Amino acid sequence: PMLGRAVADDVRSAAETHVLAPAPKPLPAKAEAPTAPLPRADTSVVVLNGNGRTGAAGAAADRVHELGYLVAGTGNAGRSDYARTIVMYRPGRKAEGQRLAKDIGAKVVGPLDGLRLRDLMGAQVAIILGSD
C-alpha cells in the first residue's frame, strides 16, 4: 500500500505539472496565395468545335490568336449540339477564363465540366463553340 500511494502521488504531481502548462498554439493554416492572372500572351487556349460547323474551331482560334492569346490547339468537342459557347478553365485559372469569356463575348464561363485536364493539351482555358 505504501508503494501504491507514493506512485499515485508522483502521477498526480506529474499530471498537475503538465495540465497546467500552456498548450502550444496551433500553426495557422496556409491559405493558397492568389496568383495574378497570366497575361494574354502567356494564356494558352484550346478551341473545340461544339456546333458542328466545318472550320468553326479554326476561325475562332484565329480570332483568339488576334486577341493576343496562345492557341494550344483546335479540335471537335465530344458532341456538336452546344447551343451556347462555353469557356472553361483549369483549377486556379478562373481570372483567365473570365477575361477570355469577356474578350470573345461568351456568356457562359466556369470550371472544367465534362473535360479532363488532359483534354486541355496543357492549356489554361478551353472554348467550346456553340451555335450562338
PDB file of C-alpha atoms in Angstrom:
ATOM      1  CA  PRO A   1       0.000   0.000   0.000  1.00  0.00           C
ATOM      2  CA  MET A   2       2.818   2.407   0.762  1.00  0.00           C
ATOM      3  CA  LEU A   3       4.347   1.938  -2.704  1.00  0.00           C
ATOM      4  CA  GLY A   4       0.935   2.425  -4.368  1.00  0.00           C
ATOM      5  CA  ARG A   5       0.333   5.714  -2.550  1.00  0.00           C
ATOM      6  CA  ALA A   6       3.817   7.018  -3.454  1.00  0.00           C
ATOM      7  CA  VAL A   7       3.328   6.164  -7.145  1.00  0.00           C
ATOM      8  CA  ALA A   8      -0.141   7.752  -7.105  1.00  0.00           C
ATOM      9  CA  ASP A   9       1.290  10.946  -5.568  1.00  0.00           C
ATOM     10  CA  ASP A  10       4.028  11.049  -8.250  1.00  0.00           C
ATOM     11  CA  VAL A  11       1.469  10.532 -11.027  1.00  0.00           C
ATOM     12  CA  ARG A  12      -0.825  13.247  -9.614  1.00  0.00           C
ATOM     13  CA  SER A  13       2.081  15.667  -9.269  1.00  0.00           C
ATOM     14  CA  ALA A  14       3.281  14.972 -12.817  1.00  0.00           C
ATOM     15  CA  ALA A  15      -0.267  15.359 -14.190  1.00  0.00           C
ATOM     16  CA  GLU A  16      -0.768  18.712 -12.437  1.00  0.00           C
ATOM     17  CA  THR A  17       2.532  19.960 -13.820  1.00  0.00           C
ATOM     18  CA  HIS A  18       1.644  19.007 -17.406  1.00  0.00           C
ATOM     19  CA  VAL A  19      -2.004  20.015 -17.332  1.00  0.00           C
ATOM     20  CA  LEU A  20      -1.188  23.497 -16.084  1.00  0.00           C
ATOM     21  CA  ALA A  21       1.465  24.074 -18.726  1.00  0.00           C
ATOM     22  CA  PRO A  22       0.123  26.167 -21.623  1.00  0.00           C
ATOM     23  CA  ALA A  23      -0.724  24.172 -24.723  1.00  0.00           C
ATOM     24  CA  PRO A  24       1.279  25.072 -27.818  1.00  0.00           C
ATOM     25  CA  LYS A  25      -0.614  27.311 -30.214  1.00  0.00           C
ATOM     26  CA  PRO A  26      -1.610  25.627 -33.478  1.00  0.00           C
ATOM     27  CA  LEU A  27       0.081  26.955 -36.578  1.00  0.00           C
ATOM     28  CA  PRO A  28      -2.223  28.983 -38.822  1.00  0.00           C
ATOM     29  CA  ALA A  29      -3.400  27.113 -41.909  1.00  0.00           C
ATOM     30  CA  LYS A  30      -1.624  28.187 -45.056  1.00  0.00           C
ATOM     31  CA  ALA A  31      -4.031  29.916 -47.367  1.00  0.00           C
ATOM     32  CA  GLU A  32      -3.458  29.350 -51.050  1.00  0.00           C
ATOM     33  CA  ALA A  33      -1.887  32.549 -52.277  1.00  0.00           C
ATOM     34  CA  PRO A  34      -3.938  34.076 -55.059  1.00  0.00           C
ATOM     35  CA  THR A  35      -1.945  34.197 -58.230  1.00  0.00           C
ATOM     36  CA  ALA A  36      -2.025  37.152 -60.551  1.00  0.00           C
ATOM     37  CA  PRO A  37      -3.733  36.370 -63.845  1.00  0.00           C
ATOM     38  CA  LEU A  38      -1.395  35.401 -66.630  1.00  0.00           C
ATOM     39  CA  PRO A  39      -1.060  37.993 -69.392  1.00  0.00           C
ATOM     40  CA  ARG A  40      -2.958  37.117 -72.571  1.00  0.00           C
ATOM     41  CA  ALA A  41       0.347  36.333 -74.311  1.00  0.00           C
ATOM     42  CA  ASP A  42       1.037  33.638 -71.686  1.00  0.00           C
ATOM     43  CA  THR A  43      -2.511  32.259 -71.519  1.00  0.00           C
ATOM     44  CA  SER A  44      -2.962  29.231 -73.713  1.00  0.00           C
ATOM     45  CA  VAL A  45      -6.359  28.267 -75.106  1.00  0.00           C
ATOM     46  CA  VAL A  46      -7.818  25.128 -76.671  1.00  0.00           C
ATOM     47  CA  VAL A  47     -10.669  25.789 -79.106  1.00  0.00           C
ATOM     48  CA  LEU A  48     -13.187  22.976 -79.583  1.00  0.00           C
ATOM     49  CA  ASN A  49     -15.974  22.924 -82.147  1.00  0.00           C
ATOM     50  CA  GLY A  50     -19.224  22.140 -80.376  1.00  0.00           C
ATOM     51  CA  ASN A  51     -21.599  23.426 -83.069  1.00  0.00           C
ATOM     52  CA  GLY A  52     -20.793  21.101 -85.971  1.00  0.00           C
ATOM     53  CA  ARG A  53     -19.964  23.882 -88.436  1.00  0.00           C
ATOM     54  CA  THR A  54     -16.926  22.984 -90.534  1.00  0.00           C
ATOM     55  CA  GLY A  55     -13.999  25.293 -89.872  1.00  0.00           C
ATOM     56  CA  ALA A  56     -15.568  26.968 -86.815  1.00  0.00           C
ATOM     57  CA  ALA A  57     -12.727  25.978 -84.440  1.00  0.00           C
ATOM     58  CA  GLY A  58     -10.053  27.192 -86.845  1.00  0.00           C
ATOM     59  CA  ALA A  59     -11.782  30.537 -87.399  1.00  0.00           C
ATOM     60  CA  ALA A  60     -12.297  31.021 -83.667  1.00  0.00           C
ATOM     61  CA  ALA A  61      -8.683  30.059 -82.975  1.00  0.00           C
ATOM     62  CA  ASP A  62      -7.540  32.757 -85.422  1.00  0.00           C
ATOM     63  CA  ARG A  63      -9.682  35.325 -83.590  1.00  0.00           C
ATOM     64  CA  VAL A  64      -8.350  34.196 -80.188  1.00  0.00           C
ATOM     65  CA  HIS A  65      -4.800  34.493 -81.516  1.00  0.00           C
ATOM     66  CA  GLU A  66      -5.537  38.008 -82.822  1.00  0.00           C
ATOM     67  CA  LEU A  67      -6.687  38.938 -79.297  1.00  0.00           C
ATOM     68  CA  GLY A  68      -3.188  38.069 -78.094  1.00  0.00           C
ATOM     69  CA  TYR A  69      -3.689  34.580 -76.660  1.00  0.00           C
ATOM     70  CA  LEU A  70      -1.629  31.465 -77.352  1.00  0.00           C
ATOM     71  CA  VAL A  71      -3.611  28.756 -79.127  1.00  0.00           C
ATOM     72  CA  ALA A  72      -2.676  25.303 -77.831  1.00  0.00           C
ATOM     73  CA  GLY A  73      -4.817  23.515 -80.395  1.00  0.00           C
ATOM     74  CA  THR A  74      -8.184  23.048 -82.036  1.00  0.00           C
ATOM     75  CA  GLY A  75     -10.487  20.093 -82.407  1.00  0.00           C
ATOM     76  CA  ASN A  76     -14.009  18.825 -82.109  1.00  0.00           C
ATOM     77  CA  ALA A  77     -15.896  18.682 -78.832  1.00  0.00           C
ATOM     78  CA  GLY A  78     -17.411  15.367 -77.778  1.00  0.00           C
ATOM     79  CA  ARG A  79     -20.738  16.491 -79.227  1.00  0.00           C
ATOM     80  CA  SER A  80     -21.863  19.063 -81.779  1.00  0.00           C
ATOM     81  CA  ASP A  81     -25.137  20.330 -80.320  1.00  0.00           C
ATOM     82  CA  TYR A  82     -23.939  23.053 -77.942  1.00  0.00           C
ATOM     83  CA  ALA A  83     -26.392  25.952 -78.058  1.00  0.00           C
ATOM     84  CA  ARG A  84     -24.039  28.400 -76.346  1.00  0.00           C
ATOM     85  CA  THR A  85     -20.311  28.992 -76.436  1.00  0.00           C
ATOM     86  CA  ILE A  86     -18.714  27.996 -73.137  1.00  0.00           C
ATOM     87  CA  VAL A  87     -15.369  28.997 -71.667  1.00  0.00           C
ATOM     88  CA  MET A  88     -13.942  26.564 -69.126  1.00  0.00           C
ATOM     89  CA  TYR A  89     -10.818  26.958 -67.031  1.00  0.00           C
ATOM     90  CA  ARG A  90      -8.481  24.641 -65.170  1.00  0.00           C
ATOM     91  CA  PRO A  91      -8.212  24.935 -61.358  1.00  0.00           C
ATOM     92  CA  GLY A  92      -6.567  28.202 -60.347  1.00  0.00           C
ATOM     93  CA  ARG A  93      -7.242  29.917 -63.677  1.00  0.00           C
ATOM     94  CA  LYS A  94     -10.669  31.465 -63.103  1.00  0.00           C
ATOM     95  CA  ALA A  95      -9.412  35.013 -63.829  1.00  0.00           C
ATOM     96  CA  GLU A  96      -8.036  33.936 -67.219  1.00  0.00           C
ATOM     97  CA  GLY A  97     -11.286  32.152 -68.075  1.00  0.00           C
ATOM     98  CA  GLN A  98     -13.412  35.153 -67.157  1.00  0.00           C
ATOM     99  CA  ARG A  99     -11.184  37.522 -69.136  1.00  0.00           C
ATOM    100  CA  LEU A 100     -11.278  35.289 -72.221  1.00  0.00           C
ATOM    101  CA  ALA A 101     -15.065  34.962 -71.998  1.00  0.00           C
ATOM    102  CA  LYS A 102     -15.376  38.748 -71.840  1.00  0.00           C
ATOM    103  CA  ASP A 103     -12.945  39.167 -74.754  1.00  0.00           C
ATOM    104  CA  ILE A 104     -14.910  36.837 -77.039  1.00  0.00           C
ATOM    105  CA  GLY A 105     -18.384  37.736 -75.780  1.00  0.00           C
ATOM    106  CA  ALA A 106     -19.149  34.325 -74.259  1.00  0.00           C
ATOM    107  CA  LYS A 107     -21.862  34.480 -71.604  1.00  0.00           C
ATOM    108  CA  VAL A 108     -21.146  31.079 -70.002  1.00  0.00           C
ATOM    109  CA  VAL A 109     -17.888  30.594 -68.097  1.00  0.00           C
ATOM    110  CA  GLY A 110     -16.993  28.087 -65.404  1.00  0.00           C
ATOM    111  CA  PRO A 111     -14.604  25.422 -64.168  1.00  0.00           C
ATOM    112  CA  LEU A 112     -13.915  22.303 -66.199  1.00  0.00           C
ATOM    113  CA  ASP A 113     -17.121  20.335 -66.634  1.00  0.00           C
ATOM    114  CA  GLY A 114     -17.090  17.372 -68.955  1.00  0.00           C
ATOM    115  CA  LEU A 115     -13.474  17.999 -69.950  1.00  0.00           C
ATOM    116  CA  ARG A 116     -10.473  16.444 -68.269  1.00  0.00           C
ATOM    117  CA  LEU A 117      -7.213  18.265 -67.672  1.00  0.00           C
ATOM    118  CA  ARG A 118      -5.588  16.121 -70.358  1.00  0.00           C
ATOM    119  CA  ASP A 119      -8.206  17.353 -72.856  1.00  0.00           C
ATOM    120  CA  LEU A 120      -6.728  20.841 -72.449  1.00  0.00           C
ATOM    121  CA  MET A 121      -3.401  19.837 -74.043  1.00  0.00           C
ATOM    122  CA  GLY A 122      -1.611  21.892 -71.373  1.00  0.00           C
ATOM    123  CA  ALA A 123      -3.764  24.990 -71.893  1.00  0.00           C
ATOM    124  CA  GLN A 124      -5.206  27.023 -69.046  1.00  0.00           C
ATOM    125  CA  VAL A 125      -8.608  27.555 -70.663  1.00  0.00           C
ATOM    126  CA  ALA A 126     -10.854  25.956 -73.264  1.00  0.00           C
ATOM    127  CA  ILE A 127     -13.562  27.304 -75.509  1.00  0.00           C
ATOM    128  CA  ILE A 128     -16.358  25.034 -76.685  1.00  0.00           C
ATOM    129  CA  LEU A 129     -18.072  26.774 -79.559  1.00  0.00           C
ATOM    130  CA  GLY A 130     -21.841  26.733 -79.547  1.00  0.00           C
ATOM    131  CA  SER A 131     -24.302  27.758 -82.201  1.00  0.00           C
ATOM    132  CA  ASP A 132     -24.839  31.225 -80.635  1.00  0.00           C
TER     133      ASP A 132
END
